[in-house]
Short mmCIF file of C-alpha atoms in Angstrom, two decimals:
data_model
loop_
_atom_site.label_atom_id
_atom_site.label_comp_id
_atom_site.label_asym_id
_atom_site.label_seq_id
_atom_site.Cartn_x
_atom_site.Cartn_y
_atom_site.Cartn_z
CA UNK V 201 -10.80 -7.56 24.68
CA UNK V 202 -9.42 -6.54 28.05
CA UNK V 203 -8.45 -2.89 28.38
CA UNK V 204 -4.63 -2.80 28.19
CA UNK V 205 -2.49 -0.83 30.60
CA UNK V 206 -1.55 2.81 29.87
CA UNK V 207 -4.76 3.37 27.95
CA UNK V 208 -7.92 5.28 28.91
CA UNK V 209 -11.25 3.56 28.37
CA UNK V 210 -12.28 3.89 24.76
CA UNK V 211 -15.54 5.73 25.52
CA UNK V 212 -13.74 8.39 27.55
CA UNK V 213 -11.07 8.81 24.91
CA UNK V 214 -13.68 9.38 22.22
CA UNK V 215 -15.64 11.77 24.43
CA UNK V 216 -12.47 13.82 24.95
CA UNK V 217 -11.80 13.92 21.22
CA UNK V 218 -15.38 14.93 20.52
CA UNK V 219 -15.12 17.79 23.01
CA UNK V 220 -11.84 18.97 21.49
CA UNK V 221 -13.33 18.88 18.00
CA UNK V 222 -16.45 20.73 19.17
CA UNK V 223 -14.37 23.46 20.81
CA UNK V 224 -12.16 23.80 17.74
CA UNK V 225 -15.14 23.94 15.40
CA UNK V 226 -16.90 26.51 17.55
CA UNK V 227 -13.82 28.66 17.63
CA UNK V 228 -13.52 28.46 13.86
CA UNK V 229 -17.13 29.48 13.22
CA UNK V 230 -17.39 32.12 15.90
CA UNK V 231 -20.63 30.50 16.98
CA UNK V 232 -22.57 32.20 19.69
CA UNK V 233 -20.55 35.44 19.67
CA UNK V 234 -22.51 38.51 20.64
CA UNK V 235 -23.02 41.16 17.91
CA UNK V 236 -20.18 43.66 17.85
CA UNK V 237 -17.71 41.41 19.69
CA UNK V 238 -14.46 40.13 18.20
CA UNK V 239 -14.86 36.83 16.36
CA UNK V 240 -12.46 34.02 17.40
CA UNK V 241 -9.99 33.11 14.65
CA UNK V 242 -10.51 29.87 12.77
CA UNK V 243 -8.27 26.99 13.78
CA UNK V 244 -5.07 26.92 11.74
CA UNK V 245 -4.90 24.17 9.11
CA UNK V 246 -2.53 21.26 9.58
CA UNK V 247 0.98 21.93 8.33
CA UNK V 248 1.88 20.34 5.00
CA UNK V 249 4.70 18.37 6.64
CA UNK V 250 2.50 16.98 9.44
CA UNK V 251 1.39 13.85 7.58
CA UNK V 252 2.50 10.20 7.74
CA UNK V 253 4.44 9.04 5.77
CA UNK V 254 6.61 12.16 5.76
CA UNK V 255 6.57 13.70 2.25
CA UNK V 256 9.78 13.92 0.25
CA UNK V 257 9.64 17.72 -0.20
CA UNK V 258 7.38 20.42 1.24
CA UNK V 259 7.21 24.12 0.37
CA UNK V 260 4.57 25.84 2.54
CA UNK V 261 3.20 29.23 1.60
CA UNK V 262 0.16 31.18 0.53
CA UNK V 263 -3.41 31.15 1.70
CA UNK V 264 -5.25 28.01 2.70
CA UNK V 265 -8.14 26.57 0.73
CA UNK V 266 -11.46 25.95 2.46
CA UNK V 267 -13.74 23.13 1.34
CA UNK V 268 -17.31 24.44 1.33
CA UNK V 269 -20.75 23.50 0.07
CA UNK V 270 -19.72 24.95 -3.30
CA UNK V 271 -16.68 22.69 -3.71
CA UNK V 272 -16.61 20.20 -6.57
CA UNK V 273 -14.02 17.59 -7.52
CA UNK V 274 -12.65 17.66 -11.05
CA UNK V 275 -11.25 14.49 -12.62
CA UNK V 276 -9.69 13.79 -16.04
CA UNK V 277 -12.06 13.39 -19.00
CA UNK V 278 -12.00 10.49 -21.40
CA UNK V 279 -12.72 6.78 -21.45
CA UNK V 280 -9.21 5.36 -21.01
CA UNK V 281 -8.44 2.98 -18.17
CA UNK V 282 -6.22 5.62 -16.56
CA UNK V 283 -8.98 8.24 -16.71
CA UNK V 284 -11.48 5.77 -15.24
CA UNK V 285 -9.08 4.93 -12.40
CA UNK V 286 -8.54 8.65 -11.75
CA UNK V 287 -12.30 9.15 -11.60
CA UNK V 288 -12.46 6.30 -9.09
CA UNK V 289 -9.94 8.21 -6.94
CA UNK V 290 -12.17 11.27 -7.14
CA UNK V 291 -15.23 9.28 -6.10
CA UNK V 292 -13.21 7.70 -3.30
CA UNK V 293 -12.24 11.17 -2.03
CA UNK V 294 -15.83 12.36 -2.21
CA UNK V 295 -16.92 9.24 -0.34
CA UNK V 296 -14.53 10.05 2.49
CA UNK V 297 -15.53 13.73 2.71
CA UNK V 298 -19.30 13.67 2.23
CA UNK V 299 -20.42 12.03 5.51
CA UNK V 300 -18.46 14.39 7.76
CA UNK V 301 -18.78 17.66 5.83
CA UNK V 302 -22.36 17.16 4.71
CA UNK V 303 -21.42 18.65 1.33
CA UNK V 304 -22.52 17.24 -2.03
CA UNK V 305 -19.01 17.41 -3.57
CA UNK V 306 -20.00 16.45 -7.13
CA UNK V 307 -17.36 14.62 -9.17
CA UNK V 308 -16.98 15.41 -12.87
CA UNK V 309 -14.66 16.53 -15.64
CA UNK V 310 -16.04 20.07 -16.21
CA UNK V 311 -14.76 22.10 -13.27
CA UNK V 312 -13.84 21.81 -9.61
CA UNK V 313 -11.76 23.53 -6.96
CA UNK V 314 -10.24 20.16 -6.04
CA UNK V 315 -8.67 18.75 -9.17
CA UNK V 316 -7.08 15.35 -9.80
CA UNK V 317 -4.82 15.72 -12.83
CA UNK V 318 -2.93 13.06 -14.80
CA UNK V 319 0.30 14.27 -16.36
CA UNK V 320 2.62 11.77 -18.03
CA UNK V 321 5.43 14.30 -17.85
CA UNK V 322 5.58 13.88 -14.07
CA UNK V 323 6.83 10.29 -14.39
CA UNK V 324 10.46 11.39 -14.35
CA UNK V 325 9.94 13.61 -11.31
CA UNK V 326 7.80 11.43 -9.05
CA UNK V 327 7.67 7.96 -10.64
CA UNK V 328 4.55 5.84 -11.02
CA UNK V 329 3.31 6.23 -7.43
CA UNK V 330 4.37 9.77 -6.59
CA UNK V 331 2.36 12.98 -6.85
CA UNK V 332 2.43 16.74 -6.51
CA UNK V 333 -0.13 18.54 -4.35
CA UNK V 334 -0.54 22.31 -4.61
CA UNK V 335 -2.95 24.28 -2.47
CA UNK V 336 -4.00 27.91 -2.38
CA UNK V 337 -7.02 30.12 -1.86
CA UNK V 338 -8.57 29.00 -5.15
CA UNK V 339 -8.30 25.27 -4.63
CA UNK V 340 -6.21 22.11 -4.44
CA UNK V 341 -4.58 20.31 -7.38
CA UNK V 342 -3.19 16.77 -7.09
CA UNK V 343 -1.10 15.82 -10.11
CA UNK V 344 0.48 12.45 -10.88
CA UNK V 345 1.80 10.45 -13.79
CA UNK V 346 -0.43 7.47 -12.98
CA UNK V 347 -3.67 6.86 -11.02
CA UNK V 348 -1.81 5.25 -8.11
CA UNK V 349 -0.07 8.58 -7.51
CA UNK V 350 -3.40 10.41 -7.48
CA UNK V 351 -4.74 7.94 -4.95
CA UNK V 352 -1.71 8.41 -2.70
CA UNK V 353 -2.08 12.18 -3.03
CA UNK V 354 -5.69 11.83 -1.91
CA UNK V 355 -4.45 10.14 1.27
CA UNK V 356 -2.19 13.12 1.94
CA UNK V 357 -5.11 15.49 1.41
CA UNK V 358 -7.17 13.51 3.92
CA UNK V 359 -4.48 13.97 6.57
CA UNK V 360 -4.23 17.71 5.87
CA UNK V 361 -7.88 18.08 6.86
CA UNK V 362 -9.07 18.00 10.50
CA UNK V 363 -9.40 14.52 12.04
CA UNK V 364 -13.18 14.91 12.22
CA UNK V 365 -13.26 14.55 8.43
CA UNK V 366 -13.02 10.77 9.04
CA UNK V 367 -16.29 10.67 10.98
CA UNK V 368 -19.34 8.96 9.55
CA UNK V 369 -21.76 11.71 10.59
CA UNK V 370 -21.86 15.50 9.91
CA UNK V 371 -19.26 17.51 11.83
CA UNK V 372 -18.55 21.21 12.14
CA UNK V 373 -15.79 22.73 10.02
CA UNK V 374 -13.99 24.72 8.85
CA UNK V 375 -12.34 22.31 6.40
CA UNK V 376 -9.06 24.06 5.67
CA UNK V 377 -6.09 22.84 3.62
CA UNK V 378 -2.81 24.71 4.19
CA UNK V 379 -1.32 26.59 1.26
CA UNK V 380 1.85 25.44 -0.49
CA UNK V 381 3.26 22.52 -2.46
CA UNK V 382 4.15 18.90 -1.70
CA UNK V 383 6.28 16.86 -4.09
CA UNK V 384 6.35 13.24 -3.03
CA UNK V 385 7.35 9.74 -4.14
CA UNK V 386 8.12 6.45 -2.37
CA UNK V 387 11.60 5.35 -1.39
CA UNK V 388 10.86 1.64 -1.90
CA UNK V 389 8.68 -0.03 -4.51
CA UNK V 390 7.26 -2.70 -2.17
CA UNK V 391 5.37 -1.48 0.92
CA UNK V 392 3.41 -4.32 2.38
CA UNK V 393 1.34 -5.47 5.31
CA UNK V 394 0.58 -9.11 5.99
CA UNK V 395 -2.55 -10.50 7.62
CA UNK V 396 -2.53 -14.07 8.90
CA UNK V 397 -5.99 -15.46 8.15
CA UNK V 398 -4.86 -19.05 8.78
CA UNK V 399 -4.37 -19.14 12.58
CA UNK V 400 -7.66 -17.29 13.01
CA UNK V 401 -10.00 -16.80 10.07
CA UNK V 402 -11.09 -13.26 9.19
CA UNK V 403 -14.10 -12.56 6.99
CA UNK V 404 -14.07 -10.65 3.72
CA UNK V 405 -15.48 -7.58 5.49
CA UNK V 406 -12.83 -7.74 8.20
CA UNK V 407 -10.06 -7.88 5.62
CA UNK V 408 -11.60 -5.00 3.66
CA UNK V 409 -11.65 -2.89 6.81
CA UNK V 410 -7.92 -3.51 7.30
CA UNK V 411 -7.24 -2.68 3.65
CA UNK V 412 -8.99 0.68 4.07
CA UNK V 413 -6.93 1.48 7.15
CA UNK V 414 -3.67 0.59 5.42
CA UNK V 415 -4.55 2.67 2.36
CA UNK V 416 -4.37 5.88 4.41
CA UNK V 417 -0.63 5.27 4.83
CA UNK V 418 0.13 4.46 1.17
CA UNK V 419 0.71 0.71 1.48
CA UNK V 420 0.67 -0.90 -1.97
CA UNK V 421 0.75 -4.62 -1.11
CA UNK V 422 -1.41 -6.95 1.00
CA UNK V 423 0.22 -10.29 1.81
CA UNK V 424 -2.43 -12.86 2.81
CA UNK V 425 -1.09 -15.83 4.78
CA UNK V 426 -3.73 -18.28 3.56
CA UNK V 427 -2.53 -21.63 4.90
CA UNK V 428 -0.89 -23.02 8.00
CA UNK V 429 -1.06 -25.92 10.43
CA UNK V 430 -4.30 -24.59 11.91
CA UNK V 431 -6.29 -23.87 8.77
CA UNK V 432 -6.53 -23.80 4.97
CA UNK V 433 -8.47 -20.73 3.89
CA UNK V 434 -9.02 -20.89 0.12
CA UNK V 435 -11.03 -23.27 -2.02
CA UNK V 436 -8.89 -25.39 -4.36
CA UNK V 437 -11.24 -27.17 -6.75
CA UNK V 438 -8.88 -30.05 -7.49
CA UNK V 439 -8.37 -30.75 -3.77
CA UNK V 440 -11.72 -29.80 -2.16
CA UNK V 441 -11.03 -31.22 1.29
CA UNK V 442 -8.34 -28.56 1.84
CA UNK V 443 -10.95 -25.90 2.54
CA UNK V 444 -13.91 -28.04 3.57
CA UNK V 445 -11.99 -30.08 6.16
CA UNK V 446 -8.67 -28.30 6.57
CA UNK V 447 -10.44 -24.96 6.96
CA UNK V 448 -12.95 -26.19 9.54
CA UNK V 449 -11.12 -25.01 12.65
CA UNK V 450 -8.55 -22.51 13.95
CA UNK V 451 -6.38 -21.77 16.98
CA UNK V 452 -8.35 -22.60 20.11
CA UNK V 453 -10.78 -24.85 18.25
CA UNK V 454 -13.14 -22.26 16.80
CA UNK V 455 -15.18 -22.78 13.63
CA UNK V 456 -12.52 -21.54 11.22
CA UNK V 457 -13.71 -20.74 7.72
CA UNK V 458 -12.44 -20.23 4.19
CA UNK V 459 -12.85 -18.01 1.13
CA UNK V 460 -14.63 -19.21 -1.96
CA UNK V 461 -12.91 -18.32 -5.19
CA UNK V 462 -15.42 -15.51 -5.75
CA UNK V 463 -14.72 -14.12 -2.28
CA UNK V 464 -10.99 -14.21 -2.94
CA UNK V 465 -11.54 -12.40 -6.26
CA UNK V 466 -13.62 -9.84 -4.35
CA UNK V 467 -10.73 -9.21 -1.96
CA UNK V 468 -8.25 -8.91 -4.82
CA UNK V 469 -10.52 -6.42 -6.60
CA UNK V 470 -11.14 -4.41 -3.43
CA UNK V 471 -7.43 -4.17 -2.72
CA UNK V 472 -6.84 -3.10 -6.33
CA UNK V 473 -9.40 -0.31 -5.90
CA UNK V 474 -7.08 0.98 -3.12
CA UNK V 475 -4.04 0.47 -5.40
CA UNK V 476 -2.86 -2.51 -3.38
CA UNK V 477 -1.68 -5.80 -4.90
CA UNK V 478 -2.56 -9.04 -3.15
CA UNK V 479 0.31 -11.50 -2.61
CA UNK V 480 -1.17 -14.86 -1.55
CA UNK V 481 0.91 -17.26 0.51
CA UNK V 482 0.63 -21.04 0.62
CA UNK V 483 3.28 -22.00 3.18
CA UNK V 484 5.31 -25.11 2.23
CA UNK V 485 6.78 -27.64 2.93
CA UNK V 486 6.28 -26.99 6.67
CA UNK V 487 3.26 -25.33 8.31
CA UNK V 488 1.13 -27.84 6.39
CA UNK V 489 -0.80 -29.83 8.99
CA UNK V 490 -4.18 -28.62 7.66
CA UNK V 491 -3.28 -30.07 4.25
CA UNK V 492 -1.82 -33.26 5.72
CA UNK V 493 -4.98 -33.78 7.78
CA UNK V 494 -7.12 -33.28 4.68
CA UNK V 495 -5.31 -35.80 2.45
CA UNK V 496 -3.59 -38.90 3.87
CA UNK V 497 -1.56 -39.45 0.68
CA UNK V 498 0.44 -36.26 1.33
CA UNK V 499 1.97 -37.93 4.40
CA UNK V 500 4.99 -40.21 4.03
CA UNK V 501 3.28 -42.94 6.07
CA UNK V 502 -0.07 -42.48 4.34
CA UNK V 503 -1.80 -41.66 7.63
CA UNK V 504 -3.58 -38.33 8.04
CA UNK V 505 -2.89 -36.57 11.37
CA UNK V 506 -5.72 -34.92 13.29
CA UNK V 507 -6.58 -31.28 12.77
CA UNK V 508 -4.44 -28.97 14.90
CA UNK V 509 -5.61 -26.04 17.01
CA UNK V 510 -2.50 -25.24 19.05
CA UNK V 511 0.29 -22.75 18.36
CA UNK V 512 3.47 -24.85 18.11
CA UNK V 513 5.52 -24.64 14.91
CA UNK V 514 7.95 -26.81 12.98
CA UNK V 515 6.32 -30.23 13.41
CA UNK V 516 4.70 -30.73 10.00
CA UNK V 517 6.07 -31.39 6.52
CA UNK V 518 4.86 -32.45 3.12
CA UNK V 519 6.41 -35.74 2.01
CA UNK V 520 9.19 -34.51 -0.26
CA UNK V 521 10.06 -37.89 -1.93
CA UNK V 522 6.46 -38.63 -2.98
CA UNK V 523 5.50 -37.60 -6.50
CA UNK V 524 1.90 -36.92 -5.41
CA UNK V 525 3.30 -34.01 -3.41
CA UNK V 526 4.22 -32.25 -6.63
CA UNK V 527 0.84 -33.01 -8.19
CA UNK V 528 -0.58 -31.21 -5.14
CA UNK V 529 1.84 -28.28 -5.44
CA UNK V 530 1.15 -27.94 -9.16
CA UNK V 531 -2.63 -27.94 -8.74
CA UNK V 532 -2.62 -25.50 -5.82
CA UNK V 533 -0.24 -23.00 -7.45
CA UNK V 534 -1.98 -23.26 -10.83
CA UNK V 535 -5.38 -22.42 -9.33
CA UNK V 536 -3.88 -19.70 -7.16
CA UNK V 537 -2.09 -18.13 -10.14
CA UNK V 538 -5.33 -18.12 -12.12
CA UNK V 539 -7.03 -16.16 -9.33
CA UNK V 540 -4.19 -13.71 -8.70
CA UNK V 541 -3.43 -10.91 -11.19
CA UNK V 542 -0.40 -9.66 -9.23
CA UNK V 543 3.12 -10.80 -10.14
CA UNK V 544 4.00 -12.76 -6.98
CA UNK V 545 3.09 -16.04 -5.30
CA UNK V 546 4.52 -16.56 -1.80
CA UNK V 547 5.51 -20.18 -1.13
CA UNK V 548 6.61 -19.81 2.51
CA UNK V 549 9.56 -22.02 3.40
CA UNK V 550 10.01 -20.96 7.03
CA UNK V 551 10.37 -23.17 10.10
CA UNK V 552 10.49 -26.43 8.10
CA UNK V 553 12.17 -28.13 11.06
CA UNK V 554 10.72 -31.54 10.17
CA UNK V 555 12.19 -31.44 6.68
CA UNK V 556 15.85 -32.38 6.20
CA UNK V 557 18.11 -29.76 4.63
CA UNK V 558 18.52 -31.93 1.54
CA UNK V 559 14.78 -32.43 1.15
CA UNK V 560 14.12 -28.72 1.75
CA UNK V 561 16.44 -27.70 -1.07
CA UNK V 562 14.95 -30.31 -3.40
CA UNK V 563 11.39 -29.27 -2.59
CA UNK V 564 11.97 -25.53 -2.97
CA UNK V 565 13.68 -26.01 -6.32
CA UNK V 566 10.66 -27.87 -7.69
CA UNK V 567 8.14 -25.48 -6.11
CA UNK V 568 9.93 -22.45 -7.53
CA UNK V 569 9.84 -24.02 -10.98
CA UNK V 570 6.06 -24.47 -10.71
CA UNK V 571 5.58 -20.80 -9.80
CA UNK V 572 7.54 -19.81 -12.91
CA UNK V 573 5.59 -22.23 -15.07
CA UNK V 574 2.42 -20.30 -14.28
CA UNK V 575 3.91 -16.91 -15.07
CA UNK V 576 4.52 -15.69 -11.54
CA UNK V 577 7.54 -14.68 -9.48
CA UNK V 578 8.53 -16.40 -6.25
CA UNK V 579 8.55 -14.87 -2.79
CA UNK V 580 9.70 -17.03 0.10
CA UNK V 581 10.72 -16.44 3.68
CA UNK V 582 14.45 -15.83 3.97
CA UNK V 583 15.23 -19.54 4.35
CA UNK V 584 14.80 -19.54 0.57
CA UNK V 585 18.31 -18.03 0.45
CA UNK V 586 19.69 -21.46 1.39
CA UNK V 587 17.81 -23.27 -1.37
CA UNK V 588 19.13 -21.73 -4.60
CA UNK V 589 16.67 -18.89 -5.29
CA UNK V 590 15.72 -18.71 -8.96
CA UNK V 591 16.28 -15.55 -10.95
CA UNK V 592 13.68 -12.97 -9.95
CA UNK V 593 12.83 -14.66 -6.65
CA UNK V 594 12.44 -12.44 -3.56
CA UNK V 595 13.50 -13.43 -0.04
CA UNK V 596 11.49 -12.02 2.85
CA UNK V 597 13.75 -11.45 5.85
CA UNK V 598 12.20 -12.04 9.29
CA UNK V 599 15.30 -12.36 11.49
CA UNK V 600 16.34 -9.94 14.21
CA UNK V 601 19.99 -9.07 13.52
CA UNK V 602 20.42 -8.52 9.79
CA UNK V 603 23.48 -10.73 9.93
CA UNK V 604 22.53 -14.14 8.52
CA UNK V 605 25.29 -14.92 6.04
CA UNK V 606 23.11 -16.93 3.64
CA UNK V 607 20.75 -13.98 3.29
CA UNK V 608 23.61 -11.52 2.87
CA UNK V 609 25.20 -13.70 0.18
CA UNK V 610 21.91 -14.12 -1.67
CA UNK V 611 21.23 -10.38 -1.60
CA UNK V 612 24.70 -9.55 -2.86
CA UNK V 613 24.21 -12.13 -5.63
CA UNK V 614 21.04 -10.42 -6.83
CA UNK V 615 18.13 -11.78 -4.76
CA UNK V 616 16.02 -8.78 -3.67
CA UNK V 617 14.97 -8.61 -0.02
CA UNK V 618 11.74 -7.57 1.64
CA UNK V 619 12.60 -6.60 5.20
CA UNK V 620 10.33 -7.75 8.02
CA UNK V 621 12.67 -7.95 11.03
CA UNK V 622 10.57 -9.58 13.74
CA UNK V 623 11.84 -7.32 16.51
CA UNK V 624 10.88 -4.25 14.46
CA UNK V 625 7.93 -4.86 12.13
CA UNK V 626 6.12 -7.93 13.50
CA UNK V 627 2.88 -6.29 14.60
CA UNK V 628 1.91 -9.27 16.78
CA UNK V 629 4.84 -8.78 19.18
CA UNK V 630 3.76 -7.48 22.58
CA UNK V 631 4.42 -3.80 23.25
CA UNK V 632 5.52 -4.56 26.81
CA UNK V 633 5.19 -7.23 29.46
CA UNK V 634 1.64 -6.24 30.33
CA UNK V 635 0.23 -6.32 26.79
CA UNK V 636 -2.74 -8.74 26.95
CA UNK V 637 -2.39 -9.84 23.30
CA UNK V 638 0.45 -11.01 21.10
CA UNK V 639 3.66 -12.96 21.53
CA UNK V 640 7.13 -12.01 22.75
CA UNK V 641 9.61 -14.49 21.25
CA UNK V 642 11.31 -11.63 19.37
CA UNK V 643 11.17 -9.35 22.42
CA UNK V 644 8.89 -6.49 23.30
CA UNK V 645 8.38 -4.05 20.43
CA UNK V 646 7.27 -0.64 21.62
CA UNK V 647 6.40 2.11 19.15
CA UNK V 648 9.88 3.62 19.04
CA UNK V 649 11.57 0.22 18.71
CA UNK V 650 9.32 -0.53 15.76
CA UNK V 651 10.09 2.74 13.97
CA UNK V 652 13.64 3.69 14.87
CA UNK V 653 15.69 1.88 12.19
CA UNK V 654 16.67 2.46 8.56
CA UNK V 655 15.76 -0.24 6.02
CA UNK V 656 18.41 0.95 3.59
CA UNK V 657 21.20 0.39 6.11
CA UNK V 658 19.77 -2.54 8.07
CA UNK V 659 21.45 -5.60 6.55
CA UNK V 660 25.09 -6.23 7.45
CA UNK V 661 27.87 -7.49 5.20
CA UNK V 662 27.78 -4.75 2.63
CA UNK V 663 24.24 -5.31 1.36
CA UNK V 664 23.40 -2.10 -0.54
CA UNK V 665 20.09 -0.26 -0.37
CA UNK V 666 19.52 -1.20 -4.00
CA UNK V 667 19.09 -4.84 -2.86
CA UNK V 668 16.10 -3.89 -0.68
CA UNK V 669 12.82 -4.22 -2.55
CA UNK V 670 10.84 -2.91 0.39
CA UNK V 671 9.39 -3.30 3.88
CA UNK V 672 6.56 -5.45 5.23
CA UNK V 673 4.69 -5.36 8.54
CA UNK V 674 3.33 -8.88 9.25
CA UNK V 675 0.47 -9.44 11.67
CA UNK V 676 0.29 -13.05 12.87
CA UNK V 677 -2.98 -14.04 14.46
CA UNK V 678 -2.33 -16.74 17.07
CA UNK V 679 -3.83 -14.42 19.72
CA UNK V 680 -6.06 -12.23 17.52
CA UNK V 681 -9.62 -12.89 16.41
CA UNK V 682 -11.49 -9.53 16.28
CA UNK V 683 -11.20 -6.18 14.50
CA UNK V 684 -10.38 -4.41 17.77
CA UNK V 685 -7.54 -6.84 18.43
CA UNK V 686 -6.12 -6.42 14.92
CA UNK V 687 -6.22 -2.64 15.28
CA UNK V 688 -4.78 -2.55 18.77
CA UNK V 689 -1.71 -4.50 17.69
CA UNK V 690 -1.34 -2.83 14.28
CA UNK V 691 -1.67 0.81 15.28
CA UNK V 692 0.45 2.88 15.78
CA UNK V 693 3.15 0.50 14.47
CA UNK V 694 1.67 0.02 10.98
CA UNK V 695 1.92 3.77 10.40
CA UNK V 696 5.62 3.70 11.27
CA UNK V 697 6.36 0.78 8.96
CA UNK V 698 4.58 2.64 6.17
CA UNK V 699 6.82 5.67 6.70
CA UNK V 700 9.94 3.52 6.64
CA UNK V 701 8.85 2.15 3.27
CA UNK V 702 7.81 5.48 1.74
CA UNK V 703 9.80 8.39 3.13
CA UNK V 704 13.39 9.29 2.15
CA UNK V 705 16.04 8.45 4.74
CA UNK V 706 16.68 12.13 5.41
CA UNK V 707 13.07 12.54 6.59
CA UNK V 708 13.22 9.71 9.13
CA UNK V 709 13.72 10.44 12.81
CA UNK V 710 11.91 9.52 16.00
CA UNK V 711 11.35 13.04 17.34
CA UNK V 712 9.66 14.32 14.21
CA UNK V 713 7.72 11.13 13.70
CA UNK V 714 6.47 11.13 17.29
CA UNK V 715 5.15 14.68 16.89
CA UNK V 716 3.32 13.73 13.70
CA UNK V 717 1.99 10.56 15.32
CA UNK V 718 0.23 12.64 17.98
CA UNK V 719 -2.07 14.05 15.29
CA UNK V 720 -3.08 10.55 14.20
CA UNK V 721 -4.72 9.73 17.55
CA UNK V 722 -7.87 11.85 17.04
CA UNK V 723 -8.02 10.66 13.43
CA UNK V 724 -7.97 7.02 14.52
CA UNK V 725 -10.65 7.75 17.09
CA UNK V 726 -12.82 9.30 14.40
CA UNK V 727 -12.22 6.22 12.21
CA UNK V 728 -13.13 3.87 15.07
CA UNK V 729 -9.63 2.37 15.25
CA UNK V 730 -8.93 0.89 18.68
CA UNK V 731 -5.23 1.80 18.84
CA UNK V 732 -2.55 1.37 21.51
CA UNK V 733 -1.88 4.61 23.36
CA UNK V 734 1.83 4.20 24.00
CA UNK V 735 3.31 6.23 26.83
CA UNK V 736 6.19 7.03 24.46
CA UNK V 737 3.84 9.36 22.56
CA UNK V 738 2.28 12.51 24.15
CA UNK V 739 -1.22 11.88 22.82
CA UNK V 740 -3.51 14.87 22.99
#
């Protein structure tokens, strides 16, 4: 990709980070000091409240703990599913730490200075995803009621260690964790990122890489936009041409691609190993040209249109009056439900400009019923609010004002909202006029613009915070086709959206967030994340 403005060349940025880390490590070890001279003090550990998302409560104090060659990781004993998942969190932590520290870091249930502890009694204090982290000279203990909380606590521990801990090769320490206690739990239950694999196809390995990056910031949901005008990305056995023909291209006319059912299961399992639930989306009744091109009978005139590789929206629609349309919907959602262990199926519903209002309502009522028939709950874009949402359905808001009356009325009547305001959380919006990637129909979305709002108070018309299920950061891919491009548009903004979904309102604030964001730059460099170096942030 072209090097964007306001951003040093990647090689120079990494060289600078490497030099800073080398200096810091040398100072910590006192390397090269002549006998009898004063030894430089070790670098101070990161403060407990320096992480993203901001923890709910922090009580610093006491001596730090240093991870050394003698450190082991203790996990709960037993053969229960919870104990096995906790052991997985321990192995995950060891997998992060071993390459950079060079330490063995054995994982077992006998003893260990880093301990992951399950305690059902913590459920009332921190819920199912929260945790407590205590650190002192003797070690670090992460306690949680459920394995998801342990995993999230592990992410906090990662950020309390120097950025070089993320490197894939041995680095110099010391590996210090500040002393004190963190008590933490999420504000919202649904903290999601969306990846559009329909406009441009992304491989299993590319999606896994994004999952790993999101996990650091305690996301718990991955929304996969699997179908659109430009491509159908999942095999449906009962309608094979959807993937074989409808998935054969992408924006710009590239080769496209699709996931086999085994590959989709692999993604679902990988996300679950990072305590993330996959929400698959089949967008209907609009955004369906790939399906219409694959099967002529889905068109009202019985004529299949050509495959589409442009970026216009709103021109396609399933044929609502035809009964074969509902055979199609039933088959697709049945097979998708069988593959998806999570509770939600996303049925789209946005930008159906070629569908009359009457037909849209009729279609969404039948599609929602099919989702329920297969034991799942509906999510739809916020246009669902105008089509009689069924009980338990969720509307995903993507407007820019928070003032659409239909959405307000639906929320006040009991339809939960996931907030994805396009001028705040759409990660594909350009940062500024000179950004070489992305779109700008919702305006330019710099880092502060993306972060500086409160989900609990966003919707107008008296919508209470209790109506907000959570926050999602969608990344549409009309202009994106590589890992570097995904990362440049997602970071830093994905970190901010994660904080808005996790941290209590009292902990939000641009000044504090900006200071904590500075520390993420060297970490992202060590992780190989090609992020946008906004001039709004004083990167070191």
